[in-house]
XYZ file of C-alpha atoms in Angstrom:
649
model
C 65.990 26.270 -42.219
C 66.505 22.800 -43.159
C 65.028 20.689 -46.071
C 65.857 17.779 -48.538
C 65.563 19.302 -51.877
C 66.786 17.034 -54.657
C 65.616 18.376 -57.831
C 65.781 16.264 -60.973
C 65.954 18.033 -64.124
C 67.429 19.221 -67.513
C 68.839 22.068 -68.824
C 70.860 22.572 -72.110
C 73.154 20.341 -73.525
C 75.955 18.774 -72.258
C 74.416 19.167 -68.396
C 73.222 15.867 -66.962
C 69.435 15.398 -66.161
C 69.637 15.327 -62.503
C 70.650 18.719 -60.912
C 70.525 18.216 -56.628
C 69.878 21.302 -54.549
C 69.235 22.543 -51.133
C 68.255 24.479 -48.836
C 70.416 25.917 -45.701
C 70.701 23.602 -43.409
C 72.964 23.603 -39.559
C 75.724 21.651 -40.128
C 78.550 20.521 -37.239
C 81.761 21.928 -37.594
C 84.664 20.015 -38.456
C 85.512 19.363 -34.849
C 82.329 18.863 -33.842
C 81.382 15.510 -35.828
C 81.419 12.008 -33.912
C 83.312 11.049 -37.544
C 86.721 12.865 -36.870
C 87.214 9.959 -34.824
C 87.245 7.678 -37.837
C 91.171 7.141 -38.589
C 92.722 8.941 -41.223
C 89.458 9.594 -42.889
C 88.248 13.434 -43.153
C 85.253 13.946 -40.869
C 81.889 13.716 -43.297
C 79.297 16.463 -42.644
C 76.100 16.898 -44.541
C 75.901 14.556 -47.170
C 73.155 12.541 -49.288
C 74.372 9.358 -50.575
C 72.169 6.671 -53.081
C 71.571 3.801 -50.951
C 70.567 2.012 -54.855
C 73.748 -0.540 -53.942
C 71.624 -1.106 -50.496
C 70.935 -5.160 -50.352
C 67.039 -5.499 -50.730
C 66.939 -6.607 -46.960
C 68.828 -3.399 -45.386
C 66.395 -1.327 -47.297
C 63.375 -3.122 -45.465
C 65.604 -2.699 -42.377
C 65.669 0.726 -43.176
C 61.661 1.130 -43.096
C 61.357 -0.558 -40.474
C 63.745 1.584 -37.801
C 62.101 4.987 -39.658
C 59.018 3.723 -38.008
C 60.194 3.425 -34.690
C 62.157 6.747 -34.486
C 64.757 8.397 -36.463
C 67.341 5.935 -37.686
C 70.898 6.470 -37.370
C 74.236 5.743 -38.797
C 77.670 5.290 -39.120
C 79.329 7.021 -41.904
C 83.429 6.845 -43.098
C 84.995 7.329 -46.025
C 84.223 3.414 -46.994
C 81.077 2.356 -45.223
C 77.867 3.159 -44.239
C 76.127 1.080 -41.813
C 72.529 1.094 -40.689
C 72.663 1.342 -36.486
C 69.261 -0.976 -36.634
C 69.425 -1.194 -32.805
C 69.851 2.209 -31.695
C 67.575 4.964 -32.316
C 66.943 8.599 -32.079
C 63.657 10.197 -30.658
C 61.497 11.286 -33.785
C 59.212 10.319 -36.485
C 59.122 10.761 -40.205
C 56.047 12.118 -42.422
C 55.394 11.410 -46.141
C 54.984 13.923 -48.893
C 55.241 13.595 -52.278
C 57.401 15.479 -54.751
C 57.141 16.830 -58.664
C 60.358 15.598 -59.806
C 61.573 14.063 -63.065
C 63.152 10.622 -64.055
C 67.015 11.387 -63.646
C 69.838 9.303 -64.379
C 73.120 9.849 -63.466
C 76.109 7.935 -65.046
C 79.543 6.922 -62.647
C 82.692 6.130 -64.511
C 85.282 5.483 -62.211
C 86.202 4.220 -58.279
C 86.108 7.544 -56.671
C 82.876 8.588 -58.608
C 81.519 5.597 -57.024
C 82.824 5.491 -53.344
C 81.652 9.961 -53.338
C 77.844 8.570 -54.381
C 77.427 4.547 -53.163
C 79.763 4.383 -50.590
C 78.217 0.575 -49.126
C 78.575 -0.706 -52.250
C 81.710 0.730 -53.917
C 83.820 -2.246 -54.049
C 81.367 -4.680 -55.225
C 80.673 -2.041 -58.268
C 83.623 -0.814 -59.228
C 84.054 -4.026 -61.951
C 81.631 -1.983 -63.861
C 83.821 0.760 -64.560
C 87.250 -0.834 -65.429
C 88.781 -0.972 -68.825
C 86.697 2.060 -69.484
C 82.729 1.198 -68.543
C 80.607 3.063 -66.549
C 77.953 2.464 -64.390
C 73.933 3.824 -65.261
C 71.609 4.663 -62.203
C 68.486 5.681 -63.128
C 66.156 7.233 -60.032
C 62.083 7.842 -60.293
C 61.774 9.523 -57.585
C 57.592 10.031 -55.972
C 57.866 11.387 -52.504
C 60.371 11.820 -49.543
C 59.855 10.823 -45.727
C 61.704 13.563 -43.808
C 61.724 14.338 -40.169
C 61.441 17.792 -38.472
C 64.824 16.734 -36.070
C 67.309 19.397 -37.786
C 70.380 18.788 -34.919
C 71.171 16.166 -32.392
C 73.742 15.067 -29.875
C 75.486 11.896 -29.512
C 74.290 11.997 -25.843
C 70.114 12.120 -26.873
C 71.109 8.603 -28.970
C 69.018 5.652 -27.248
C 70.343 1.620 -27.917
C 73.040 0.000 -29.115
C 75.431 3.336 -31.144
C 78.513 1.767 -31.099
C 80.323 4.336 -33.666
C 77.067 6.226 -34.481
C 78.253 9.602 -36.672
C 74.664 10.787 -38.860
C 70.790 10.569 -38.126
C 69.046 10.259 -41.374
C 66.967 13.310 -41.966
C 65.497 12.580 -45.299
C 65.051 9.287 -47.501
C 64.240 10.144 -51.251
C 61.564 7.143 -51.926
C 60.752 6.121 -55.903
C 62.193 3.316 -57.999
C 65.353 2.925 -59.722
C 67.521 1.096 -61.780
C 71.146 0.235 -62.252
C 73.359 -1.724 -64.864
C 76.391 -1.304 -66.564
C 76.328 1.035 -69.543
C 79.134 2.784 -72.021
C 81.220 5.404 -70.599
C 79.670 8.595 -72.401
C 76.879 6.763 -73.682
C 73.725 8.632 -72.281
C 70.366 6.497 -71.955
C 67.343 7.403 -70.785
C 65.667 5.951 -67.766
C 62.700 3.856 -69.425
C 66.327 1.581 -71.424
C 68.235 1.515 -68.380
C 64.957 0.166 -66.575
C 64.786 -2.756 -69.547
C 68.275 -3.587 -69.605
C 67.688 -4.575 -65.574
C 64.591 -6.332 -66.267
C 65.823 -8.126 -69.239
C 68.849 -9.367 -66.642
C 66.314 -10.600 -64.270
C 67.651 -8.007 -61.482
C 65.976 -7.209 -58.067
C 67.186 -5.485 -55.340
C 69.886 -8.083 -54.309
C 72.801 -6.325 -55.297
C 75.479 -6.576 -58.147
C 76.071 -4.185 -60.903
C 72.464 -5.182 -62.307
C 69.745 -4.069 -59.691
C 66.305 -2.930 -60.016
C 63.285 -2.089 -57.056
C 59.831 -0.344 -57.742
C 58.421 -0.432 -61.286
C 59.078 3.112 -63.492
C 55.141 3.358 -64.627
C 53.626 3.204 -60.658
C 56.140 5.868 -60.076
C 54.830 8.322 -63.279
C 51.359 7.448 -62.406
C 51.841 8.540 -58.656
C 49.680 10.926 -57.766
C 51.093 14.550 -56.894
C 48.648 14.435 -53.581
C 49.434 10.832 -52.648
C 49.200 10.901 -48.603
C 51.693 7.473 -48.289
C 54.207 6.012 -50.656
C 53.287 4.497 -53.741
C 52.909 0.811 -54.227
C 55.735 -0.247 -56.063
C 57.143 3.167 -55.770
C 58.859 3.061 -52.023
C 62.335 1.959 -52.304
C 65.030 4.177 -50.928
C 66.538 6.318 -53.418
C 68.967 8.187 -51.617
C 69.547 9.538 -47.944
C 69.925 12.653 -46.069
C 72.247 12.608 -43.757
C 73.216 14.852 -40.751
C 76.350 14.960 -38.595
C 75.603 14.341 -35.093
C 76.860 17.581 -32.870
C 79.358 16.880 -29.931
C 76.848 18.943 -27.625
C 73.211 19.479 -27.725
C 72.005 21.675 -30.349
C 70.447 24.895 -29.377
C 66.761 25.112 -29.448
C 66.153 26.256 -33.011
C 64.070 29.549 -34.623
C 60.432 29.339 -34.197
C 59.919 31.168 -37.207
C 60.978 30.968 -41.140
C 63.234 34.265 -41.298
C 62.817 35.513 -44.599
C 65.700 37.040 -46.130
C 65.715 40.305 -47.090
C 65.232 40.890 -51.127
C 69.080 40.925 -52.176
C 69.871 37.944 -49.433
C 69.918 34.821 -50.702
C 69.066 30.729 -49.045
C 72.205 29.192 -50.551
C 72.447 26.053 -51.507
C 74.913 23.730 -50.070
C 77.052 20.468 -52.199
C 76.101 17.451 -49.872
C 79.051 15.979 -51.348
C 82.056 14.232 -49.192
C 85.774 15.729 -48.905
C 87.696 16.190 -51.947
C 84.460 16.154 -54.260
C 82.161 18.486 -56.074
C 78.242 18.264 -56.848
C 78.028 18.352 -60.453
C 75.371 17.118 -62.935
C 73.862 15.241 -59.851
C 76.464 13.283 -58.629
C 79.480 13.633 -56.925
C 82.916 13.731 -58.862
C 86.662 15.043 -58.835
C 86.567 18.369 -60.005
C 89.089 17.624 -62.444
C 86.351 15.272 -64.337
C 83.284 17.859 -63.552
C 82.416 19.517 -66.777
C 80.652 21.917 -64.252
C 80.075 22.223 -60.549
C 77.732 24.072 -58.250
C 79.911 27.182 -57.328
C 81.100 28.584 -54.003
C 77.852 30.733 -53.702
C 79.653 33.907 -52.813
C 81.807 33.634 -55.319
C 80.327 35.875 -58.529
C 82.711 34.844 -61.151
C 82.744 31.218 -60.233
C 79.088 31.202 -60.298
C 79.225 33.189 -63.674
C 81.651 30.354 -64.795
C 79.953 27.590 -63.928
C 76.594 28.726 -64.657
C 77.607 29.267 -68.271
C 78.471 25.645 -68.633
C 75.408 24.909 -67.097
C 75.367 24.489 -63.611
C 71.514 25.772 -63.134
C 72.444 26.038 -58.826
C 75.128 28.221 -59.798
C 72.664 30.381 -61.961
C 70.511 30.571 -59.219
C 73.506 32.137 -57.222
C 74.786 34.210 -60.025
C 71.299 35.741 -59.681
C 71.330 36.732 -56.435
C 74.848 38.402 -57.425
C 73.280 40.845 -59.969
C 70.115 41.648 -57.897
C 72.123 42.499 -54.741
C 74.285 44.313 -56.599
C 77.125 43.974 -54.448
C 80.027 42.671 -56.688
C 77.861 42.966 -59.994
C 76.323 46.025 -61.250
C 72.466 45.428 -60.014
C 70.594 43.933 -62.487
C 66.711 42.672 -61.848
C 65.762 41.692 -65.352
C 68.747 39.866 -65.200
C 67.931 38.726 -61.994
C 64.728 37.525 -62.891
C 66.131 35.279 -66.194
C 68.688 33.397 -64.161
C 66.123 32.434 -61.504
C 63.634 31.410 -64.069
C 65.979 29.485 -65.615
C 67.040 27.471 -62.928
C 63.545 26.781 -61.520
C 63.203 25.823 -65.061
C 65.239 23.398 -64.309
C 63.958 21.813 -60.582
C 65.633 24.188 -58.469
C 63.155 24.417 -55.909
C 64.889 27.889 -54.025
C 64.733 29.709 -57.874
C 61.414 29.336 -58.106
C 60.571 31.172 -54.445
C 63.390 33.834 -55.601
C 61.422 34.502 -58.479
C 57.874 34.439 -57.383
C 59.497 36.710 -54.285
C 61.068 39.271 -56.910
C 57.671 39.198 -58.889
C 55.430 39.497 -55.731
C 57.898 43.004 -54.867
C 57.205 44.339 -58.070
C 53.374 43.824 -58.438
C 52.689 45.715 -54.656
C 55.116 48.177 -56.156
C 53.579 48.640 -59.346
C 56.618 47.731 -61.391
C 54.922 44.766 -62.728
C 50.807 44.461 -63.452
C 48.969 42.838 -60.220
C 46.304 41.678 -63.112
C 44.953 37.989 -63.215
C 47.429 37.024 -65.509
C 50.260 38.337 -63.045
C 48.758 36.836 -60.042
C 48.519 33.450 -61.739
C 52.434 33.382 -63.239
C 53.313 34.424 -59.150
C 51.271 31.030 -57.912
C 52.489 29.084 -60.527
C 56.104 29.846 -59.335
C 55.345 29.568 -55.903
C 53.240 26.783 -56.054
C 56.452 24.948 -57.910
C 58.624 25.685 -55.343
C 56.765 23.989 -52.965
C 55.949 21.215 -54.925
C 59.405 20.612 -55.799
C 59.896 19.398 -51.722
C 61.304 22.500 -50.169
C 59.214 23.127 -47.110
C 61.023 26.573 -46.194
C 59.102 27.678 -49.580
C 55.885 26.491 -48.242
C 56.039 28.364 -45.091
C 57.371 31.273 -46.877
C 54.487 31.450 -49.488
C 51.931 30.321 -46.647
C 52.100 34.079 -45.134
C 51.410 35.654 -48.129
C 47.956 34.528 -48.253
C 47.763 35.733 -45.023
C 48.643 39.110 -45.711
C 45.988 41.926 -45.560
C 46.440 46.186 -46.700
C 48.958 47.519 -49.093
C 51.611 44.421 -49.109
C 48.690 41.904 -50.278
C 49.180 40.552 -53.871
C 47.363 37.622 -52.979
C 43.692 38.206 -51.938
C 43.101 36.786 -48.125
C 43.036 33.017 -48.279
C 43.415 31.109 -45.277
C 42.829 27.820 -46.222
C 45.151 28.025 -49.027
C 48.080 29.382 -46.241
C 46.617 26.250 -44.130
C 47.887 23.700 -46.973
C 50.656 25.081 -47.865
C 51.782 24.964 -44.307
C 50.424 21.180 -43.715
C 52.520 20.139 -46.689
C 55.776 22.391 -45.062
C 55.368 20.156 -41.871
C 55.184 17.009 -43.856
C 58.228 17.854 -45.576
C 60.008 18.345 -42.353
C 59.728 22.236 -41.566
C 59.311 22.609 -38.077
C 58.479 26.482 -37.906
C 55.158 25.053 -40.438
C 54.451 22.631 -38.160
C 54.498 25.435 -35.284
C 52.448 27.817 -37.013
C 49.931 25.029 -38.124
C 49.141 23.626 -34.626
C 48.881 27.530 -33.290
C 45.912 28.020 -36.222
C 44.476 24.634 -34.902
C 44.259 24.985 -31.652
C 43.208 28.672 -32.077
C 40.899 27.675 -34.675
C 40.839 31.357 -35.968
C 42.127 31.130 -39.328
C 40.908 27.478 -40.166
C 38.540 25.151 -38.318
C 39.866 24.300 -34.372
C 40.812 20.632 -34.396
C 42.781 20.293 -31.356
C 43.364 16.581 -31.935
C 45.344 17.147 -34.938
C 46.765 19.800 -33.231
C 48.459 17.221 -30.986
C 50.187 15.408 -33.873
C 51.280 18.846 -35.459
C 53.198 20.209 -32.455
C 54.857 16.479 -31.558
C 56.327 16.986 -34.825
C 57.554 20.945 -34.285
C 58.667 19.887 -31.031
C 60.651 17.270 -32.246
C 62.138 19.731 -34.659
C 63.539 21.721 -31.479
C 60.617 24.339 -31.272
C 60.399 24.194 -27.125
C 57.383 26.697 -27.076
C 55.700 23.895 -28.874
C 56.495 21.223 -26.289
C 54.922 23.296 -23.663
C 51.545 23.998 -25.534
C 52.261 20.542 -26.213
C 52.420 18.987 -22.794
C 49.786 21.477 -21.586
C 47.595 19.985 -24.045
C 47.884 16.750 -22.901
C 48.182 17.150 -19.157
C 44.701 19.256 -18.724
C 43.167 17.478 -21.748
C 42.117 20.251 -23.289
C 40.227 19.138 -26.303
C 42.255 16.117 -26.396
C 42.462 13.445 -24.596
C 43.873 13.531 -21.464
C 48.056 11.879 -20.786
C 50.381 12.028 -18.283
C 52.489 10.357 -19.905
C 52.900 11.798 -22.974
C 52.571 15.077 -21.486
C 56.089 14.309 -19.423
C 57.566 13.631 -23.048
C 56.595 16.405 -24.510
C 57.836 18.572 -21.422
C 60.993 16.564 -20.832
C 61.956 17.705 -24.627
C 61.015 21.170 -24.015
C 63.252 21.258 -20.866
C 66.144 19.193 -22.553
C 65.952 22.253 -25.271
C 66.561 25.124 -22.667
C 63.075 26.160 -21.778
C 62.524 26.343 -18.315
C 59.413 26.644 -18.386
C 58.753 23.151 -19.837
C 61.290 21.938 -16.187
C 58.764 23.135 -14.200
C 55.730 21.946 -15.895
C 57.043 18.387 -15.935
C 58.451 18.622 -12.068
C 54.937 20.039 -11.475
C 53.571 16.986 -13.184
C 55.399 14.644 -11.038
C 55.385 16.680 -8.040
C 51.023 16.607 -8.504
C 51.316 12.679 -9.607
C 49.188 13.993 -12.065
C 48.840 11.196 -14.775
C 51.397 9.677 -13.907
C 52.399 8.055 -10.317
C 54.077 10.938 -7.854
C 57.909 11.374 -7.630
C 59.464 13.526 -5.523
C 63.003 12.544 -6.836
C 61.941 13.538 -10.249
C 60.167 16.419 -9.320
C 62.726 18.125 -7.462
C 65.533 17.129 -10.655
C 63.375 18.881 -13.173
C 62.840 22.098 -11.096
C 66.754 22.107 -10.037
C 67.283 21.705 -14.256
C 64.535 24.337 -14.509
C 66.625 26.681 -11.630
C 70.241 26.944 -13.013
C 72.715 29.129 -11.704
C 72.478 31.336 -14.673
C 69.232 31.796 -17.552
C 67.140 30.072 -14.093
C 63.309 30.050 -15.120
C 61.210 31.935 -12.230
C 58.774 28.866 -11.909
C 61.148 26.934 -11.267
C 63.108 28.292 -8.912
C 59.777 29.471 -7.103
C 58.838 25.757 -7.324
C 62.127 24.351 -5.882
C 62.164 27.116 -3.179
C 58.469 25.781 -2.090
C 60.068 22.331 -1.673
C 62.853 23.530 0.499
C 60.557 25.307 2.345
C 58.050 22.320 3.111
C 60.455 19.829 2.753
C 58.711 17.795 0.537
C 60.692 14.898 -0.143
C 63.933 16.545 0.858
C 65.400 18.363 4.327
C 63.684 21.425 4.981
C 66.318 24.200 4.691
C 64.980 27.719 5.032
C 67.820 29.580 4.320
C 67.938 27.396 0.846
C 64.321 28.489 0.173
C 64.692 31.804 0.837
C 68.185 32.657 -1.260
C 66.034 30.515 -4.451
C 63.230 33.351 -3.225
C 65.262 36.021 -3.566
C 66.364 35.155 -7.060
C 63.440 35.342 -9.132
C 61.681 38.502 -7.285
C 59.524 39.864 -9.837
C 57.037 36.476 -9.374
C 56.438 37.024 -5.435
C 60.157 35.904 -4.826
C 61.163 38.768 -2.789
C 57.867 38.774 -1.098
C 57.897 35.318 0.101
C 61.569 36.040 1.459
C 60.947 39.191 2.990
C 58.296 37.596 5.114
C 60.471 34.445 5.948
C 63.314 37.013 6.835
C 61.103 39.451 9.063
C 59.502 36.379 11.168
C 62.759 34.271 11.566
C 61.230 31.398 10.148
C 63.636 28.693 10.373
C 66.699 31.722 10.316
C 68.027 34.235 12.033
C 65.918 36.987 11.698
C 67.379 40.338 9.793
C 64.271 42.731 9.707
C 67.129 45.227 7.593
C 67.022 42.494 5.198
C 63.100 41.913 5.144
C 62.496 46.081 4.884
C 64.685 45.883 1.771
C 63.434 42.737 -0.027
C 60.031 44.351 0.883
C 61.112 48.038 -0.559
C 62.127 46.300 -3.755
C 59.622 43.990 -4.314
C 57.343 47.071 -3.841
C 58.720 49.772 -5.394
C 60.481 47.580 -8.448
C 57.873 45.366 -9.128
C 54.703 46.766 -7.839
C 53.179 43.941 -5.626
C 50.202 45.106 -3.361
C 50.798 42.795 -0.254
C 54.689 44.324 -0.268
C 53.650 47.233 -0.707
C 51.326 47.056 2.583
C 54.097 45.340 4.332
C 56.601 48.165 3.339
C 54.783 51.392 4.499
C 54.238 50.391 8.577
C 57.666 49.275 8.371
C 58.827 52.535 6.400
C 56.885 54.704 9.155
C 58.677 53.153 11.817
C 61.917 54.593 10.399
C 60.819 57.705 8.673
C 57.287 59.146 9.177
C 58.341 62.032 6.390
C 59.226 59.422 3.714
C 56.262 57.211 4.684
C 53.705 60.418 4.079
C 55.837 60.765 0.420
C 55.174 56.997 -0.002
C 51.794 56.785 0.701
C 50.975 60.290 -1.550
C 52.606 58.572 -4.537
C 50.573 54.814 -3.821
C 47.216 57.081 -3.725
C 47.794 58.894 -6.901
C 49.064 56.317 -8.604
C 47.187 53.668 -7.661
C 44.185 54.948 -6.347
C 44.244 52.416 -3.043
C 42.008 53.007 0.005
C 44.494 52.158 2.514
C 47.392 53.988 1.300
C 45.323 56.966 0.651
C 44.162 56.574 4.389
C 47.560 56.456 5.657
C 48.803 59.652 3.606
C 45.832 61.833 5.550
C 47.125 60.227 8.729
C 50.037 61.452 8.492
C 49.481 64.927 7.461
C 48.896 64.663 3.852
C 45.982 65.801 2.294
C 45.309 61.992 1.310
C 41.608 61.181 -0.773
């Protein structure tokens, strides 16, 4: 599951304010990023730089490609450059987030290249001779989009050098000046020292966008960004894959109790996540530990790393490497969603909901409402996995419901999962549309809801998708659109969404007829290996007609053959008995007949098969016929069993 969780919070002294977490997430492999390519710098996976040292104007640029798609970049070791002219396929949706002011403090060049890498060289005058530099973030919502994985080869434009799509932009206002190295302020001074300076968003050590008091008075609902609460905080950014990602799961898949989602340091080669920020671990007073690691997460959770509590907790409740330890368990968790970490407060709602339909703990009012506060917390914190999680427990009915049945409560939870970029949310909310069983049928929003989880790489969705919109079914009616969201499905490995857009094409239904692009969508839909059985039933029809291509019988009935549990071997059989457009081979027709019969149960075979079976072998024609009257109670077969002796019906 992926999500942009960046948590801002406090927790005992000596720990800086801003603590930055997250969920799972795919990530390319070494070898697989377009950035290995980048000289002697280390290839740069996952990683969620502050685009604060951004020049007013490349923010706006910003905005402006996340409306036309999903923006893309290219990422080294000293730069990062907004691709404005090249784009990938995609949209972003807005939801807002409960996090606190932050501020994070960077004292020397590497600290500043690990966390503003555009603007590293033009800052670094405000940390010589011992000065640091004071970012404060006030952070009010996120755009995120549901694209998880992508391929250099599904990149449209101009991508000269391309290496990330942006997932995730953290929207608010912030602040930055120079400050004293060790000198913490708060946001609201760090905010007046850059107004007092006259800053905007034009760069220098002294910048300011978005006012700090439209961000506080944002509105934990807000349905778009914030006036004067919108600039780009920081970015999530994801490695593009040398080959196409696989299609991804169509379902959150919980972990089991002792199994934790671990959180993962966005931070470049060489760095650590610590306090917020990235830094040599030789300056980190504490770090987010390796999260299989118990004593390093018993470490650094002591100094106050709250991610590494969070993993020190799953430690003692697995009880793999630590004695097992729920209670203990249960404090570390609540101390770290104390603190903003959005994953501790599902791991403790989880651990409470397993004790209340055990009876370890009292499933009273007062239970119930500390298990939706912590739930509820975790999803307004920005982690859409949690959403989707907590969604199906208001679903639940019998002995494993805590929660008393309440769809429309599973309903918003699972919109707000989709607008923070969960796909398998997205999924489940377009199924409950268009069903309109759980919540009220709405098949137009339905349409928006599955564009989004089949952007995200759910291919079922494409095909409800594009079946939507080809037989406008409670929508309106387009071809065109339909052949998108079909062309994605097929370009994810469903073959089923091949043959739907080849049938669209093949029809000219909505959009003008192509034979060319019919017949390249079945043959995509038809492989040599994992074929889909439309498809190949499709192309073989095509052969057979020669529609748009030479007729080749032989062609048509080999593709037959291939998928014979859909009237494959059937069709074959019969092509192969009459000699239509081949040699004929009745041995080979009697066989294709036999199986498609007695494998796969198909009437007309079956009819075919006995004569032909009688003709060689009256004895195991009577035996054949017996077992199609018991079994299947037919007229004919019956018939034919008393014919030939039996004592048929």
């Amino acid at each position: 599951m992926v999500g942009l969780s960046l948590a801002a919070a406090a927790c005992g002294p000596g720990l800086d304010p801003e603590v930055v977490v997250h969920a799972p997430r795919p990530t390319a492999s070494t070898a697989a990023t377009a950035a290995q390519s980048s000289g002697g710098c280390p290839p740069i996976g996952h990683t969620e730089p502050l685009v604060v040292d951004w020049l007013a104007t490349r923010r706006s640029d910003l905005g402006l490609v996340m409306k036309e798609g999903v923006a893309v970049v290219s990422y080294d070791c000293s730069t990062l450059k907004l691709l404005t002219q090249c784009r990938l396929s995609g949209s972003y949706s807005y939801a807002s987030v409960a996090q606190k002011d932050s501020v994070i403090q960077l004292t020397n060049p590497a600290e500043l290249q690990a966390n503003v890498p555009f603007g590293a060289a033009a800052l670094s005058s405000a940390v010589d001779r011992g000065g640091a530099l004071d970012v404060a973030l006030v952070p009010s919502g996120k755009l995120t989009t549901t694209v998880v994985a992508a391929s250099p080869q599904e990149l449209a434009g101009s991508c000269e050098g391309a290496t990330h799509f942006v997932r995730g932009a953290l929207l608010g206002a912030f602040a930055m000046a120079p400050g004293g190295r060790g000198t913490a302020r708060p946001a609201d001074q760090i905010f007046a020292a850059a107004s007092a300076a006259g800053a905007s968003g034009q760069g220098g050590t002294t910048s300011k966008e978005g006012e700090l008091e439209a961000c506080r008075s944002a509105k934990p609902d807000a349905q778009a960004p914030v006036e004067r609460c919108q600039a780009p905080l920081r970015l999530e950014l994801v490695p593009l894959t040398a080959q196409r990602p696989a299609q991804a799961e169509a379902a959150p898949a919980a972990p089991a109790e002792e199994e934790s989602l671990k959180l993962s340091s966005p931070c470049p080669h060489g760095t650590v996540l610590s306090g917020g920020k990235c830094s040599s671990p030789a300056l980190a007073p504490a770090q987010l530990c390796s999260p299989d690691d118990s004593r390093a997460c018993a470490a650094q959770c002591g100094k106050g790393d709250v991610g590494s509590c969070y993993h020190l907790g799953y430690h003692y409740l697995s009880g793999k490497d630590l004695p097992r330890d729920d209670a203990r368990a249960a404090a570390l968790f609540e101390k770290a969603c104390d603190a903003g970490v959005a994953l501790s407060c599902y791991a403790r709602a989880k651990l409470l909901m397993r004790d209340m339909a055990s009876n370890k703990a009292a499933a009273d009012a007062a239970g119930r409402a500390k298990l939706r506060e912590l739930s509820d917390k975790a999803c307004a914190l920005g982690d859409g996995w949690s959403c989707a999680s907590v969604a199906e427990w208001y679903l639940r009915e019998g002995p494993q419901a805590v929660f008393p049945k309440d769809p429309a409560r599973a309903v918003a939870l699972l919109r707000r999962g989709c607008d923070l970029g969960q796909g398998p949310s997205c999924s489940a909310l377009g199924d409950m549309l268009v069903e309109g069983k759980l919540t009220a049928k709405d098949v137009p929003a339905a349409v928006g809801v599955l564009q989004r989880a089949c952007e995200g790489g759910l291919a079922e969705d494409c095909v409800a998708l594009g079946d939507i919109l080809r037989k406008g079914q409670g929508a309106p009616k387009d071809g065109v659109k339909a052949i998108a969201a079909y062309r994605r499905g097929c370009s994810l490995g469903d073959m089923r969404a091949c043959n739907a857009a080849g049938s669209v094409y093949a029809e000219g239904d909505g959009v003008p007829k192509d034979v060319a692009k019919a017949y390249s969508f079945f043959e995509k839909g038809c492989p040599d290996k994992g074929f889909g059985a439309e498809a190949c039933m499709s192309l073989a029809g095509m052969y057979e007609k020669g529609t748009g291509i030479p007729k080749d019988m032989a062609r048509a009935a080999a593709l037959y053959e291939r998928v014979c549990g859909t009237g494959g071997c059937l069709r074959a059989a019969e092509i192969w008995q009459r000699g239509d457009g081949v040699p004929a081979d009745p041995a080979r027709a009697f066989s294709l007949y036999e199986k498609a019969c007695v494998q796969w149960s198909e009437k007309k075979a079956c009819d075919a098969f006995g004569p032909l079976l009688e003709g060689k072998d009256k004895e195991r024609a009577r035996a054949f016929y017996a077992e199609q009257c018991a079994r299947t109670h037919d007229k004919a077969a019956c018939a034919s069993q008393k014919r030939l002796g039996g004592a048929g019906k």
